[in-house]
Amino acid sequence: MAAQLDLWIAWRHLRAKRSERFISLITWLSVGGVTLGVAALVVVFSVMTGYKDLLRDKLVGVNAHAVVHRIGAEIDEAQGLATYLGKMDEVADATPFVMGQAMLAARGVSEGAVLRGVDPANAYWLASFAPAMVEGAIDGLGGREPGVLLGKELAATLKVKTGDTLRATIPVGSVPHIGVFRVKGIFSSGMFDFDSTVAFTTIASAQKLFGLGTRVNGIELRFHELERSTELALEVGRRLGHDYWVADWKRLNRNIFYALELQRIVLTLILGLIVLVAAFNVAATLIMTVLEKTRDIGILKAMGASNKLIRRIFALQGLLIGGVGAGAGLSLGLGICFVIDRYQIIKIPGDIYLFDRLPVEVNPLACLAFGALAVVLCWVATLYPCRKASRLDPVRAIRTE
């Protein structure tokens, strides 16, 4: 009964028609501030999480989980080393590759690109790029004629399509190596930087063009457990010894992910200030409520209400404001996230942000944490008004007009 009485009085205080309309306005502004703060936190955190997760998936989809390089030289006997690495329990696949800078030219247009020599029969490579093909066939690299697969943006820059030829020039010593390739297909990975700078050919064609003979630049590794890639890369490096350098995908792209994580933390803290400001509004609202309800508080204390009961009444008012605001904020934030993800109403320039859409990944635990944070801050904001209300002298309070 006591708990119901506390809640009933607190709710009556919030709903009552006050002579001071300004206090009612401040109450609604406090609820609105909490709502907007929680909604902003949910939307921004979900977008940053979605961007980070999508970037990870794209990077892992077009690249290996880890790469092995020989320090200061190319790798001889690459197939034997790949076989040795492939026998490790943690390694799902080990494939040699060749990679280097090349100048591609076609139709009077030249463009620098990264030319990667891969095994076109590798199941993992096929699984990653077969869905990304927008023109031609991925198995076209396996023919006798030297072929190349181009990213969509790179093909557009060179003004070529499937079936056209292009020239690749590699500066090796004083005499450049030149190779002629036929475009076998065009792919779109969804990453602007990758699609505008990368071309694929076979390992044999790349070895011939770069003058490597039977050597390769490195070996790509794919692990059974992606999240353990850092740990497993260190283990592979330990087994191979000091002549080899092994780096996982996190290490190769750590600057990007560190920057994204820092942005997410900073934006979360900045937007959290909105909730903090709303909590100050709650404190101001309750202080003015105490001043307006001074006579009512005196009557309650004269009827036997304890200081603890008075404190609970005003604490519940703050919790009601925080709870309603947090609930509305979560609903608004999740609704905005749903609309952005479902209808893709926000487009972003892919040449700047890597993707042309705004990815959203809602984290339920984070959303609950934001709502709980808002409620806790609103409760903390009630401490001073509660203390002030409970210390009112009933006689003086009743005599107050």
PDB file of C-alpha atoms in Angstrom, residues 50-339:
ATOM      1  CA  GLY A  50      26.933  -1.548 -38.530  1.00  0.00           C
ATOM      2  CA  TYR A  51      29.651   0.328 -40.412  1.00  0.00           C
ATOM      3  CA  LYS A  52      32.395  -1.470 -38.487  1.00  0.00           C
ATOM      4  CA  ASP A  53      30.806  -4.904 -38.934  1.00  0.00           C
ATOM      5  CA  LEU A  54      30.126  -4.355 -42.643  1.00  0.00           C
ATOM      6  CA  LEU A  55      33.691  -3.161 -43.180  1.00  0.00           C
ATOM      7  CA  ARG A  56      35.005  -6.251 -41.390  1.00  0.00           C
ATOM      8  CA  ASP A  57      32.833  -8.570 -43.475  1.00  0.00           C
ATOM      9  CA  LYS A  58      33.874  -6.879 -46.707  1.00  0.00           C
ATOM     10  CA  LEU A  59      37.561  -6.916 -45.831  1.00  0.00           C
ATOM     11  CA  VAL A  60      37.501 -10.555 -44.805  1.00  0.00           C
ATOM     12  CA  GLY A  61      35.387 -11.428 -47.839  1.00  0.00           C
ATOM     13  CA  VAL A  62      37.863 -10.030 -50.371  1.00  0.00           C
ATOM     14  CA  ASN A  63      41.047 -10.737 -48.407  1.00  0.00           C
ATOM     15  CA  ALA A  64      42.504 -13.634 -46.471  1.00  0.00           C
ATOM     16  CA  HIS A  65      42.343 -13.951 -42.684  1.00  0.00           C
ATOM     17  CA  ALA A  66      46.148 -13.685 -42.576  1.00  0.00           C
ATOM     18  CA  VAL A  67      49.088 -13.433 -44.966  1.00  0.00           C
ATOM     19  CA  VAL A  68      52.574 -14.934 -44.767  1.00  0.00           C
ATOM     20  CA  HIS A  69      55.538 -13.059 -46.260  1.00  0.00           C
ATOM     21  CA  ARG A  70      59.211 -13.911 -46.312  1.00  0.00           C
ATOM     22  CA  ILE A  71      61.269 -11.051 -44.905  1.00  0.00           C
ATOM     23  CA  GLY A  72      63.358  -9.386 -47.593  1.00  0.00           C
ATOM     24  CA  ALA A  73      62.627 -11.884 -50.363  1.00  0.00           C
ATOM     25  CA  GLU A  74      59.956 -13.791 -52.249  1.00  0.00           C
ATOM     26  CA  ILE A  75      58.948 -17.292 -51.218  1.00  0.00           C
ATOM     27  CA  ASP A  76      60.542 -20.272 -53.000  1.00  0.00           C
ATOM     28  CA  GLU A  77      58.896 -23.680 -52.898  1.00  0.00           C
ATOM     29  CA  ALA A  78      55.600 -21.956 -52.199  1.00  0.00           C
ATOM     30  CA  GLN A  79      53.463 -25.004 -52.819  1.00  0.00           C
ATOM     31  CA  GLY A  80      55.402 -27.059 -50.274  1.00  0.00           C
ATOM     32  CA  LEU A  81      55.068 -24.325 -47.656  1.00  0.00           C
ATOM     33  CA  ALA A  82      51.360 -23.923 -48.440  1.00  0.00           C
ATOM     34  CA  THR A  83      50.888 -27.682 -48.011  1.00  0.00           C
ATOM     35  CA  TYR A  84      52.711 -27.569 -44.665  1.00  0.00           C
ATOM     36  CA  LEU A  85      50.578 -24.676 -43.422  1.00  0.00           C
ATOM     37  CA  GLY A  86      47.374 -26.283 -44.706  1.00  0.00           C
ATOM     38  CA  LYS A  87      48.011 -29.342 -42.516  1.00  0.00           C
ATOM     39  CA  MET A  88      47.763 -27.264 -39.334  1.00  0.00           C
ATOM     40  CA  ASP A  89      44.557 -27.927 -37.430  1.00  0.00           C
ATOM     41  CA  GLU A  90      43.691 -24.237 -37.186  1.00  0.00           C
ATOM     42  CA  VAL A  91      44.195 -23.503 -40.915  1.00  0.00           C
ATOM     43  CA  ALA A  92      41.293 -24.106 -43.288  1.00  0.00           C
ATOM     44  CA  ASP A  93      43.148 -23.095 -46.459  1.00  0.00           C
ATOM     45  CA  ALA A  94      46.630 -21.919 -47.512  1.00  0.00           C
ATOM     46  CA  THR A  95      47.110 -20.543 -51.032  1.00  0.00           C
ATOM     47  CA  PRO A  96      50.135 -18.821 -52.661  1.00  0.00           C
ATOM     48  CA  PHE A  97      49.571 -15.435 -54.288  1.00  0.00           C
ATOM     49  CA  VAL A  98      51.420 -12.789 -56.280  1.00  0.00           C
ATOM     50  CA  MET A  99      50.746  -9.087 -55.870  1.00  0.00           C
ATOM     51  CA  GLY A 100      52.300  -5.917 -57.221  1.00  0.00           C
ATOM     52  CA  GLN A 101      51.701  -2.486 -58.695  1.00  0.00           C
ATOM     53  CA  ALA A 102      50.931  -2.237 -62.409  1.00  0.00           C
ATOM     54  CA  MET A 103      49.984   0.463 -64.861  1.00  0.00           C
ATOM     55  CA  LEU A 104      46.914  -0.612 -66.819  1.00  0.00           C
ATOM     56  CA  ALA A 105      46.127   1.052 -70.122  1.00  0.00           C
ATOM     57  CA  ALA A 106      43.209   0.741 -72.548  1.00  0.00           C
ATOM     58  CA  ARG A 107      41.465   3.054 -75.033  1.00  0.00           C
ATOM     59  CA  GLY A 108      44.022   5.775 -74.421  1.00  0.00           C
ATOM     60  CA  VAL A 109      43.425   5.799 -70.652  1.00  0.00           C
ATOM     61  CA  SER A 110      46.031   4.724 -68.078  1.00  0.00           C
ATOM     62  CA  GLU A 111      45.384   3.912 -64.424  1.00  0.00           C
ATOM     63  CA  GLY A 112      47.546   2.501 -61.645  1.00  0.00           C
ATOM     64  CA  ALA A 113      46.234  -0.655 -59.993  1.00  0.00           C
ATOM     65  CA  VAL A 114      47.150  -3.537 -57.727  1.00  0.00           C
ATOM     66  CA  LEU A 115      47.471  -6.676 -59.837  1.00  0.00           C
ATOM     67  CA  ARG A 116      46.938  -9.850 -57.835  1.00  0.00           C
ATOM     68  CA  GLY A 117      47.787 -13.306 -59.099  1.00  0.00           C
ATOM     69  CA  VAL A 118      45.507 -15.951 -57.588  1.00  0.00           C
ATOM     70  CA  ASP A 119      44.621 -19.584 -58.059  1.00  0.00           C
ATOM     71  CA  PRO A 120      41.304 -19.439 -59.993  1.00  0.00           C
ATOM     72  CA  ALA A 121      40.464 -22.976 -58.894  1.00  0.00           C
ATOM     73  CA  ASN A 122      40.688 -22.190 -55.173  1.00  0.00           C
ATOM     74  CA  ALA A 123      37.324 -22.912 -53.551  1.00  0.00           C
ATOM     75  CA  TYR A 124      37.547 -20.083 -50.994  1.00  0.00           C
ATOM     76  CA  TRP A 125      38.443 -17.488 -53.623  1.00  0.00           C
ATOM     77  CA  LEU A 126      35.635 -18.695 -55.872  1.00  0.00           C
ATOM     78  CA  ALA A 127      33.138 -18.539 -52.994  1.00  0.00           C
ATOM     79  CA  SER A 128      34.192 -14.949 -52.189  1.00  0.00           C
ATOM     80  CA  PHE A 129      34.088 -13.518 -55.709  1.00  0.00           C
ATOM     81  CA  ALA A 130      31.538 -15.575 -57.629  1.00  0.00           C
ATOM     82  CA  PRO A 131      28.602 -13.622 -56.048  1.00  0.00           C
ATOM     83  CA  ALA A 132      30.378 -10.321 -56.802  1.00  0.00           C
ATOM     84  CA  MET A 133      30.587 -10.822 -60.577  1.00  0.00           C
ATOM     85  CA  VAL A 134      28.472  -8.363 -62.561  1.00  0.00           C
ATOM     86  CA  GLU A 135      29.856  -9.196 -66.010  1.00  0.00           C
ATOM     87  CA  GLY A 136      31.569 -12.220 -67.528  1.00  0.00           C
ATOM     88  CA  ALA A 137      32.467 -15.451 -65.766  1.00  0.00           C
ATOM     89  CA  ILE A 138      34.861 -15.976 -62.874  1.00  0.00           C
ATOM     90  CA  ASP A 139      36.185 -19.189 -64.409  1.00  0.00           C
ATOM     91  CA  GLY A 140      37.379 -17.242 -67.451  1.00  0.00           C
ATOM     92  CA  LEU A 141      40.791 -16.814 -65.810  1.00  0.00           C
ATOM     93  CA  GLY A 142      41.458 -20.520 -66.254  1.00  0.00           C
ATOM     94  CA  GLY A 143      41.756 -20.341 -70.056  1.00  0.00           C
ATOM     95  CA  ARG A 144      44.937 -20.389 -72.119  1.00  0.00           C
ATOM     96  CA  GLU A 145      44.699 -16.720 -73.024  1.00  0.00           C
ATOM     97  CA  PRO A 146      45.962 -14.400 -70.234  1.00  0.00           C
ATOM     98  CA  GLY A 147      42.871 -12.951 -68.623  1.00  0.00           C
ATOM     99  CA  VAL A 148      42.064 -10.388 -65.970  1.00  0.00           C
ATOM    100  CA  LEU A 149      39.127  -9.565 -63.724  1.00  0.00           C
ATOM    101  CA  LEU A 150      38.589  -5.868 -63.016  1.00  0.00           C
ATOM    102  CA  GLY A 151      36.722  -4.003 -60.310  1.00  0.00           C
ATOM    103  CA  LYS A 152      33.656  -2.136 -61.510  1.00  0.00           C
ATOM    104  CA  GLU A 153      35.107   1.329 -60.852  1.00  0.00           C
ATOM    105  CA  LEU A 154      38.462   0.435 -62.410  1.00  0.00           C
ATOM    106  CA  ALA A 155      36.741  -0.911 -65.540  1.00  0.00           C
ATOM    107  CA  ALA A 156      34.710   2.288 -65.794  1.00  0.00           C
ATOM    108  CA  THR A 157      37.875   4.393 -65.529  1.00  0.00           C
ATOM    109  CA  LEU A 158      39.598   2.371 -68.266  1.00  0.00           C
ATOM    110  CA  LYS A 159      36.382   2.384 -70.354  1.00  0.00           C
ATOM    111  CA  VAL A 160      36.530  -1.368 -70.935  1.00  0.00           C
ATOM    112  CA  LYS A 161      34.002  -4.173 -70.732  1.00  0.00           C
ATOM    113  CA  THR A 162      34.152  -7.959 -70.850  1.00  0.00           C
ATOM    114  CA  GLY A 163      36.002  -9.149 -73.963  1.00  0.00           C
ATOM    115  CA  ASP A 164      38.163  -6.034 -74.391  1.00  0.00           C
ATOM    116  CA  THR A 165      41.956  -6.117 -74.101  1.00  0.00           C
ATOM    117  CA  LEU A 166      44.246  -3.992 -71.981  1.00  0.00           C
ATOM    118  CA  ARG A 167      47.976  -3.575 -71.476  1.00  0.00           C
ATOM    119  CA  ALA A 168      49.747  -3.963 -68.148  1.00  0.00           C
ATOM    120  CA  THR A 169      53.174  -2.374 -67.671  1.00  0.00           C
ATOM    121  CA  ILE A 170      55.526  -3.284 -64.839  1.00  0.00           C
ATOM    122  CA  PRO A 171      58.752  -1.309 -64.287  1.00  0.00           C
ATOM    123  CA  VAL A 172      61.405  -4.011 -63.671  1.00  0.00           C
ATOM    124  CA  GLY A 173      64.946  -2.635 -63.769  1.00  0.00           C
ATOM    125  CA  SER A 174      65.743  -0.606 -66.862  1.00  0.00           C
ATOM    126  CA  VAL A 175      63.417  -2.598 -69.137  1.00  0.00           C
ATOM    127  CA  PRO A 176      59.684  -2.556 -68.306  1.00  0.00           C
ATOM    128  CA  HIS A 177      57.669  -5.750 -68.606  1.00  0.00           C
ATOM    129  CA  ILE A 178      54.534  -5.467 -70.711  1.00  0.00           C
ATOM    130  CA  GLY A 179      51.678  -7.938 -70.808  1.00  0.00           C
ATOM    131  CA  VAL A 180      48.455  -7.993 -72.797  1.00  0.00           C
ATOM    132  CA  PHE A 181      45.347  -9.312 -71.027  1.00  0.00           C
ATOM    133  CA  ARG A 182      41.769  -9.876 -72.055  1.00  0.00           C
ATOM    134  CA  VAL A 183      39.062  -8.731 -69.679  1.00  0.00           C
ATOM    135  CA  LYS A 184      37.250 -11.899 -68.602  1.00  0.00           C
ATOM    136  CA  GLY A 185      34.871 -10.304 -66.176  1.00  0.00           C
ATOM    137  CA  ILE A 186      33.991  -7.356 -63.945  1.00  0.00           C
ATOM    138  CA  PHE A 187      33.192  -7.629 -60.231  1.00  0.00           C
ATOM    139  CA  SER A 188      31.657  -5.372 -57.626  1.00  0.00           C
ATOM    140  CA  SER A 189      32.698  -6.035 -54.030  1.00  0.00           C
ATOM    141  CA  GLY A 190      30.706  -3.107 -52.634  1.00  0.00           C
ATOM    142  CA  MET A 191      33.904  -1.312 -51.501  1.00  0.00           C
ATOM    143  CA  PHE A 192      34.789   1.660 -53.682  1.00  0.00           C
ATOM    144  CA  ASP A 193      38.522   1.597 -52.901  1.00  0.00           C
ATOM    145  CA  PHE A 194      38.794  -2.095 -53.719  1.00  0.00           C
ATOM    146  CA  ASP A 195      36.718  -1.913 -56.906  1.00  0.00           C
ATOM    147  CA  SER A 196      38.732   1.051 -58.186  1.00  0.00           C
ATOM    148  CA  THR A 197      42.244  -0.268 -57.554  1.00  0.00           C
ATOM    149  CA  VAL A 198      42.343  -4.086 -57.780  1.00  0.00           C
ATOM    150  CA  ALA A 199      42.598  -6.479 -60.738  1.00  0.00           C
ATOM    151  CA  PHE A 200      42.964 -10.276 -60.644  1.00  0.00           C
ATOM    152  CA  THR A 201      44.830 -12.635 -62.933  1.00  0.00           C
ATOM    153  CA  THR A 202      46.302 -16.126 -62.575  1.00  0.00           C
ATOM    154  CA  ILE A 203      49.433 -16.782 -60.538  1.00  0.00           C
ATOM    155  CA  ALA A 204      51.289 -17.979 -63.660  1.00  0.00           C
ATOM    156  CA  SER A 205      50.428 -14.816 -65.625  1.00  0.00           C
ATOM    157  CA  ALA A 206      51.418 -12.579 -62.710  1.00  0.00           C
ATOM    158  CA  GLN A 207      54.705 -14.470 -62.166  1.00  0.00           C
ATOM    159  CA  LYS A 208      55.587 -14.027 -65.831  1.00  0.00           C
ATOM    160  CA  LEU A 209      54.688 -10.342 -65.839  1.00  0.00           C
ATOM    161  CA  PHE A 210      56.584  -9.537 -62.624  1.00  0.00           C
ATOM    162  CA  GLY A 211      59.555 -11.720 -63.590  1.00  0.00           C
ATOM    163  CA  LEU A 212      59.306 -13.921 -60.493  1.00  0.00           C
ATOM    164  CA  GLY A 213      59.823 -17.291 -62.154  1.00  0.00           C
ATOM    165  CA  THR A 214      58.326 -19.861 -59.777  1.00  0.00           C
ATOM    166  CA  ARG A 215      58.442 -17.586 -56.728  1.00  0.00           C
ATOM    167  CA  VAL A 216      55.452 -15.869 -55.064  1.00  0.00           C
ATOM    168  CA  ASN A 217      55.021 -12.828 -52.850  1.00  0.00           C
ATOM    169  CA  GLY A 218      53.213 -14.615 -50.070  1.00  0.00           C
ATOM    170  CA  ILE A 219      50.671 -17.164 -48.893  1.00  0.00           C
ATOM    171  CA  GLU A 220      47.093 -16.381 -47.914  1.00  0.00           C
ATOM    172  CA  LEU A 221      45.697 -18.177 -44.873  1.00  0.00           C
ATOM    173  CA  ARG A 222      42.092 -18.752 -43.897  1.00  0.00           C
ATOM    174  CA  PHE A 223      41.310 -20.040 -40.430  1.00  0.00           C
ATOM    175  CA  HIS A 224      38.394 -22.058 -39.142  1.00  0.00           C
ATOM    176  CA  GLU A 225      37.783 -19.413 -36.434  1.00  0.00           C
ATOM    177  CA  LEU A 226      37.864 -15.842 -37.718  1.00  0.00           C
ATOM    178  CA  GLU A 227      37.802 -14.190 -34.285  1.00  0.00           C
ATOM    179  CA  ARG A 228      40.969 -16.046 -33.269  1.00  0.00           C
ATOM    180  CA  SER A 229      42.893 -14.843 -36.324  1.00  0.00           C
ATOM    181  CA  THR A 230      45.304 -12.670 -34.303  1.00  0.00           C
ATOM    182  CA  GLU A 231      46.157 -15.483 -31.922  1.00  0.00           C
ATOM    183  CA  LEU A 232      46.456 -18.043 -34.732  1.00  0.00           C
ATOM    184  CA  ALA A 233      48.619 -15.740 -36.877  1.00  0.00           C
ATOM    185  CA  LEU A 234      51.060 -15.408 -33.976  1.00  0.00           C
ATOM    186  CA  GLU A 235      51.127 -19.193 -33.618  1.00  0.00           C
ATOM    187  CA  VAL A 236      51.840 -19.646 -37.346  1.00  0.00           C
ATOM    188  CA  GLY A 237      54.631 -17.069 -37.133  1.00  0.00           C
ATOM    189  CA  ARG A 238      56.143 -18.877 -34.161  1.00  0.00           C
ATOM    190  CA  ARG A 239      56.199 -22.160 -36.078  1.00  0.00           C
ATOM    191  CA  LEU A 240      57.721 -20.637 -39.220  1.00  0.00           C
ATOM    192  CA  GLY A 241      60.483 -18.790 -37.398  1.00  0.00           C
ATOM    193  CA  HIS A 242      62.068 -15.362 -37.736  1.00  0.00           C
ATOM    194  CA  ASP A 243      62.488 -15.517 -41.527  1.00  0.00           C
ATOM    195  CA  TYR A 244      58.756 -15.028 -42.041  1.00  0.00           C
ATOM    196  CA  TRP A 245      56.320 -12.249 -41.207  1.00  0.00           C
ATOM    197  CA  VAL A 246      52.699 -13.204 -40.503  1.00  0.00           C
ATOM    198  CA  ALA A 247      49.958 -10.585 -40.184  1.00  0.00           C
ATOM    199  CA  ASP A 248      46.223 -11.120 -39.674  1.00  0.00           C
ATOM    200  CA  TRP A 249      43.465  -8.962 -41.162  1.00  0.00           C
ATOM    201  CA  LYS A 250      43.095  -6.941 -37.953  1.00  0.00           C
ATOM    202  CA  ARG A 251      46.759  -5.982 -37.988  1.00  0.00           C
ATOM    203  CA  LEU A 252      46.727  -5.117 -41.680  1.00  0.00           C
ATOM    204  CA  ASN A 253      43.733  -2.798 -41.209  1.00  0.00           C
ATOM    205  CA  ARG A 254      44.247  -1.700 -37.614  1.00  0.00           C
ATOM    206  CA  ASN A 255      44.379   2.029 -38.411  1.00  0.00           C
ATOM    207  CA  ILE A 256      40.904   1.905 -39.951  1.00  0.00           C
ATOM    208  CA  PHE A 257      39.368  -0.049 -37.067  1.00  0.00           C
ATOM    209  CA  TYR A 258      41.099   2.024 -34.378  1.00  0.00           C
ATOM    210  CA  ALA A 259      39.752   5.190 -36.006  1.00  0.00           C
ATOM    211  CA  LEU A 260      36.226   3.752 -36.217  1.00  0.00           C
ATOM    212  CA  GLU A 261      36.311   2.601 -32.587  1.00  0.00           C
ATOM    213  CA  LEU A 262      37.564   5.999 -31.438  1.00  0.00           C
ATOM    214  CA  GLN A 263      34.809   7.744 -33.406  1.00  0.00           C
ATOM    215  CA  ARG A 264      32.170   5.491 -31.887  1.00  0.00           C
ATOM    216  CA  ILE A 265      33.394   6.148 -28.336  1.00  0.00           C
ATOM    217  CA  VAL A 266      33.685   9.913 -28.818  1.00  0.00           C
ATOM    218  CA  LEU A 267      30.266  10.229 -30.466  1.00  0.00           C
ATOM    219  CA  THR A 268      28.672   8.118 -27.731  1.00  0.00           C
ATOM    220  CA  LEU A 269      30.171  10.345 -25.030  1.00  0.00           C
ATOM    221  CA  ILE A 270      29.167  13.555 -26.802  1.00  0.00           C
ATOM    222  CA  LEU A 271      25.606  12.423 -27.396  1.00  0.00           C
ATOM    223  CA  GLY A 272      25.448  11.156 -23.827  1.00  0.00           C
ATOM    224  CA  LEU A 273      25.696  14.796 -22.790  1.00  0.00           C
ATOM    225  CA  ILE A 274      22.177  15.256 -24.191  1.00  0.00           C
ATOM    226  CA  VAL A 275      20.882  12.806 -21.603  1.00  0.00           C
ATOM    227  CA  LEU A 276      22.946  14.556 -18.917  1.00  0.00           C
ATOM    228  CA  VAL A 277      21.412  17.914 -19.832  1.00  0.00           C
ATOM    229  CA  ALA A 278      17.970  16.311 -19.676  1.00  0.00           C
ATOM    230  CA  ALA A 279      18.825  15.042 -16.190  1.00  0.00           C
ATOM    231  CA  PHE A 280      19.629  18.605 -15.113  1.00  0.00           C
ATOM    232  CA  ASN A 281      16.229  19.597 -16.464  1.00  0.00           C
ATOM    233  CA  VAL A 282      14.679  16.899 -14.289  1.00  0.00           C
ATOM    234  CA  ALA A 283      16.449  18.340 -11.246  1.00  0.00           C
ATOM    235  CA  ALA A 284      15.239  21.845 -12.115  1.00  0.00           C
ATOM    236  CA  THR A 285      11.683  20.559 -12.613  1.00  0.00           C
ATOM    237  CA  LEU A 286      11.614  18.822  -9.239  1.00  0.00           C
ATOM    238  CA  ILE A 287      13.104  21.811  -7.419  1.00  0.00           C
ATOM    239  CA  MET A 288      10.355  24.028  -8.822  1.00  0.00           C
ATOM    240  CA  THR A 289       7.796  21.337  -7.965  1.00  0.00           C
ATOM    241  CA  VAL A 290       9.027  21.337  -4.356  1.00  0.00           C
ATOM    242  CA  LEU A 291       8.601  25.119  -4.236  1.00  0.00           C
ATOM    243  CA  GLU A 292       5.095  24.894  -5.713  1.00  0.00           C
ATOM    244  CA  LYS A 293       4.022  21.967  -3.549  1.00  0.00           C
ATOM    245  CA  THR A 294       5.506  23.263  -0.302  1.00  0.00           C
ATOM    246  CA  ARG A 295       2.081  23.540   1.370  1.00  0.00           C
ATOM    247  CA  ASP A 296       1.055  20.060   0.188  1.00  0.00           C
ATOM    248  CA  ILE A 297       4.309  18.590   1.537  1.00  0.00           C
ATOM    249  CA  GLY A 298       3.644  20.273   4.884  1.00  0.00           C
ATOM    250  CA  ILE A 299       0.140  18.743   5.034  1.00  0.00           C
ATOM    251  CA  LEU A 300       1.502  15.281   4.234  1.00  0.00           C
ATOM    252  CA  LYS A 301       4.117  15.569   6.980  1.00  0.00           C
ATOM    253  CA  ALA A 302       1.522  16.860   9.453  1.00  0.00           C
ATOM    254  CA  MET A 303      -0.601  13.768   8.640  1.00  0.00           C
ATOM    255  CA  GLY A 304       2.329  11.512   9.587  1.00  0.00           C
ATOM    256  CA  ALA A 305       4.283  11.145   6.349  1.00  0.00           C
ATOM    257  CA  SER A 306       7.895  10.371   7.096  1.00  0.00           C
ATOM    258  CA  ASN A 307      10.906  12.038   5.499  1.00  0.00           C
ATOM    259  CA  LYS A 308      11.607   8.749   3.716  1.00  0.00           C
ATOM    260  CA  LEU A 309       8.118   8.790   2.139  1.00  0.00           C
ATOM    261  CA  ILE A 310       8.587  12.357   0.899  1.00  0.00           C
ATOM    262  CA  ARG A 311      11.945  11.437  -0.619  1.00  0.00           C
ATOM    263  CA  ARG A 312      10.408   8.438  -2.358  1.00  0.00           C
ATOM    264  CA  ILE A 313       7.593  10.530  -3.849  1.00  0.00           C
ATOM    265  CA  PHE A 314       9.979  12.939  -5.555  1.00  0.00           C
ATOM    266  CA  ALA A 315      12.417  10.194  -6.500  1.00  0.00           C
ATOM    267  CA  LEU A 316       9.551   8.381  -8.233  1.00  0.00           C
ATOM    268  CA  GLN A 317       8.710  11.541 -10.154  1.00  0.00           C
ATOM    269  CA  GLY A 318      12.253  11.614 -11.518  1.00  0.00           C
ATOM    270  CA  LEU A 319      12.129   7.903 -12.300  1.00  0.00           C
ATOM    271  CA  LEU A 320       8.808   8.335 -14.111  1.00  0.00           C
ATOM    272  CA  ILE A 321      10.252  11.123 -16.244  1.00  0.00           C
ATOM    273  CA  GLY A 322      13.356   9.041 -16.947  1.00  0.00           C
ATOM    274  CA  GLY A 323      11.403   5.851 -17.603  1.00  0.00           C
ATOM    275  CA  VAL A 324       8.922   7.468 -19.991  1.00  0.00           C
ATOM    276  CA  GLY A 325      11.697   9.340 -21.779  1.00  0.00           C
ATOM    277  CA  ALA A 326      13.914   6.253 -22.039  1.00  0.00           C
ATOM    278  CA  GLY A 327      11.075   4.099 -23.341  1.00  0.00           C
ATOM    279  CA  ALA A 328      10.060   6.693 -25.910  1.00  0.00           C
ATOM    280  CA  GLY A 329      13.698   7.218 -26.877  1.00  0.00           C
ATOM    281  CA  LEU A 330      14.301   3.512 -27.421  1.00  0.00           C
ATOM    282  CA  SER A 331      11.155   3.233 -29.524  1.00  0.00           C
ATOM    283  CA  LEU A 332      12.079   6.299 -31.586  1.00  0.00           C
ATOM    284  CA  GLY A 333      15.688   5.208 -32.042  1.00  0.00           C
ATOM    285  CA  LEU A 334      14.811   1.652 -33.057  1.00  0.00           C
ATOM    286  CA  GLY A 335      12.158   3.002 -35.442  1.00  0.00           C
ATOM    287  CA  ILE A 336      14.690   5.283 -37.120  1.00  0.00           C
ATOM    288  CA  CYS A 337      17.179   2.408 -37.390  1.00  0.00           C
ATOM    289  CA  PHE A 338      14.509   0.211 -39.000  1.00  0.00           C
ATOM    290  CA  VAL A 339      13.605   2.877 -41.563  1.00  0.00           C
TER     291      VAL A 339
END
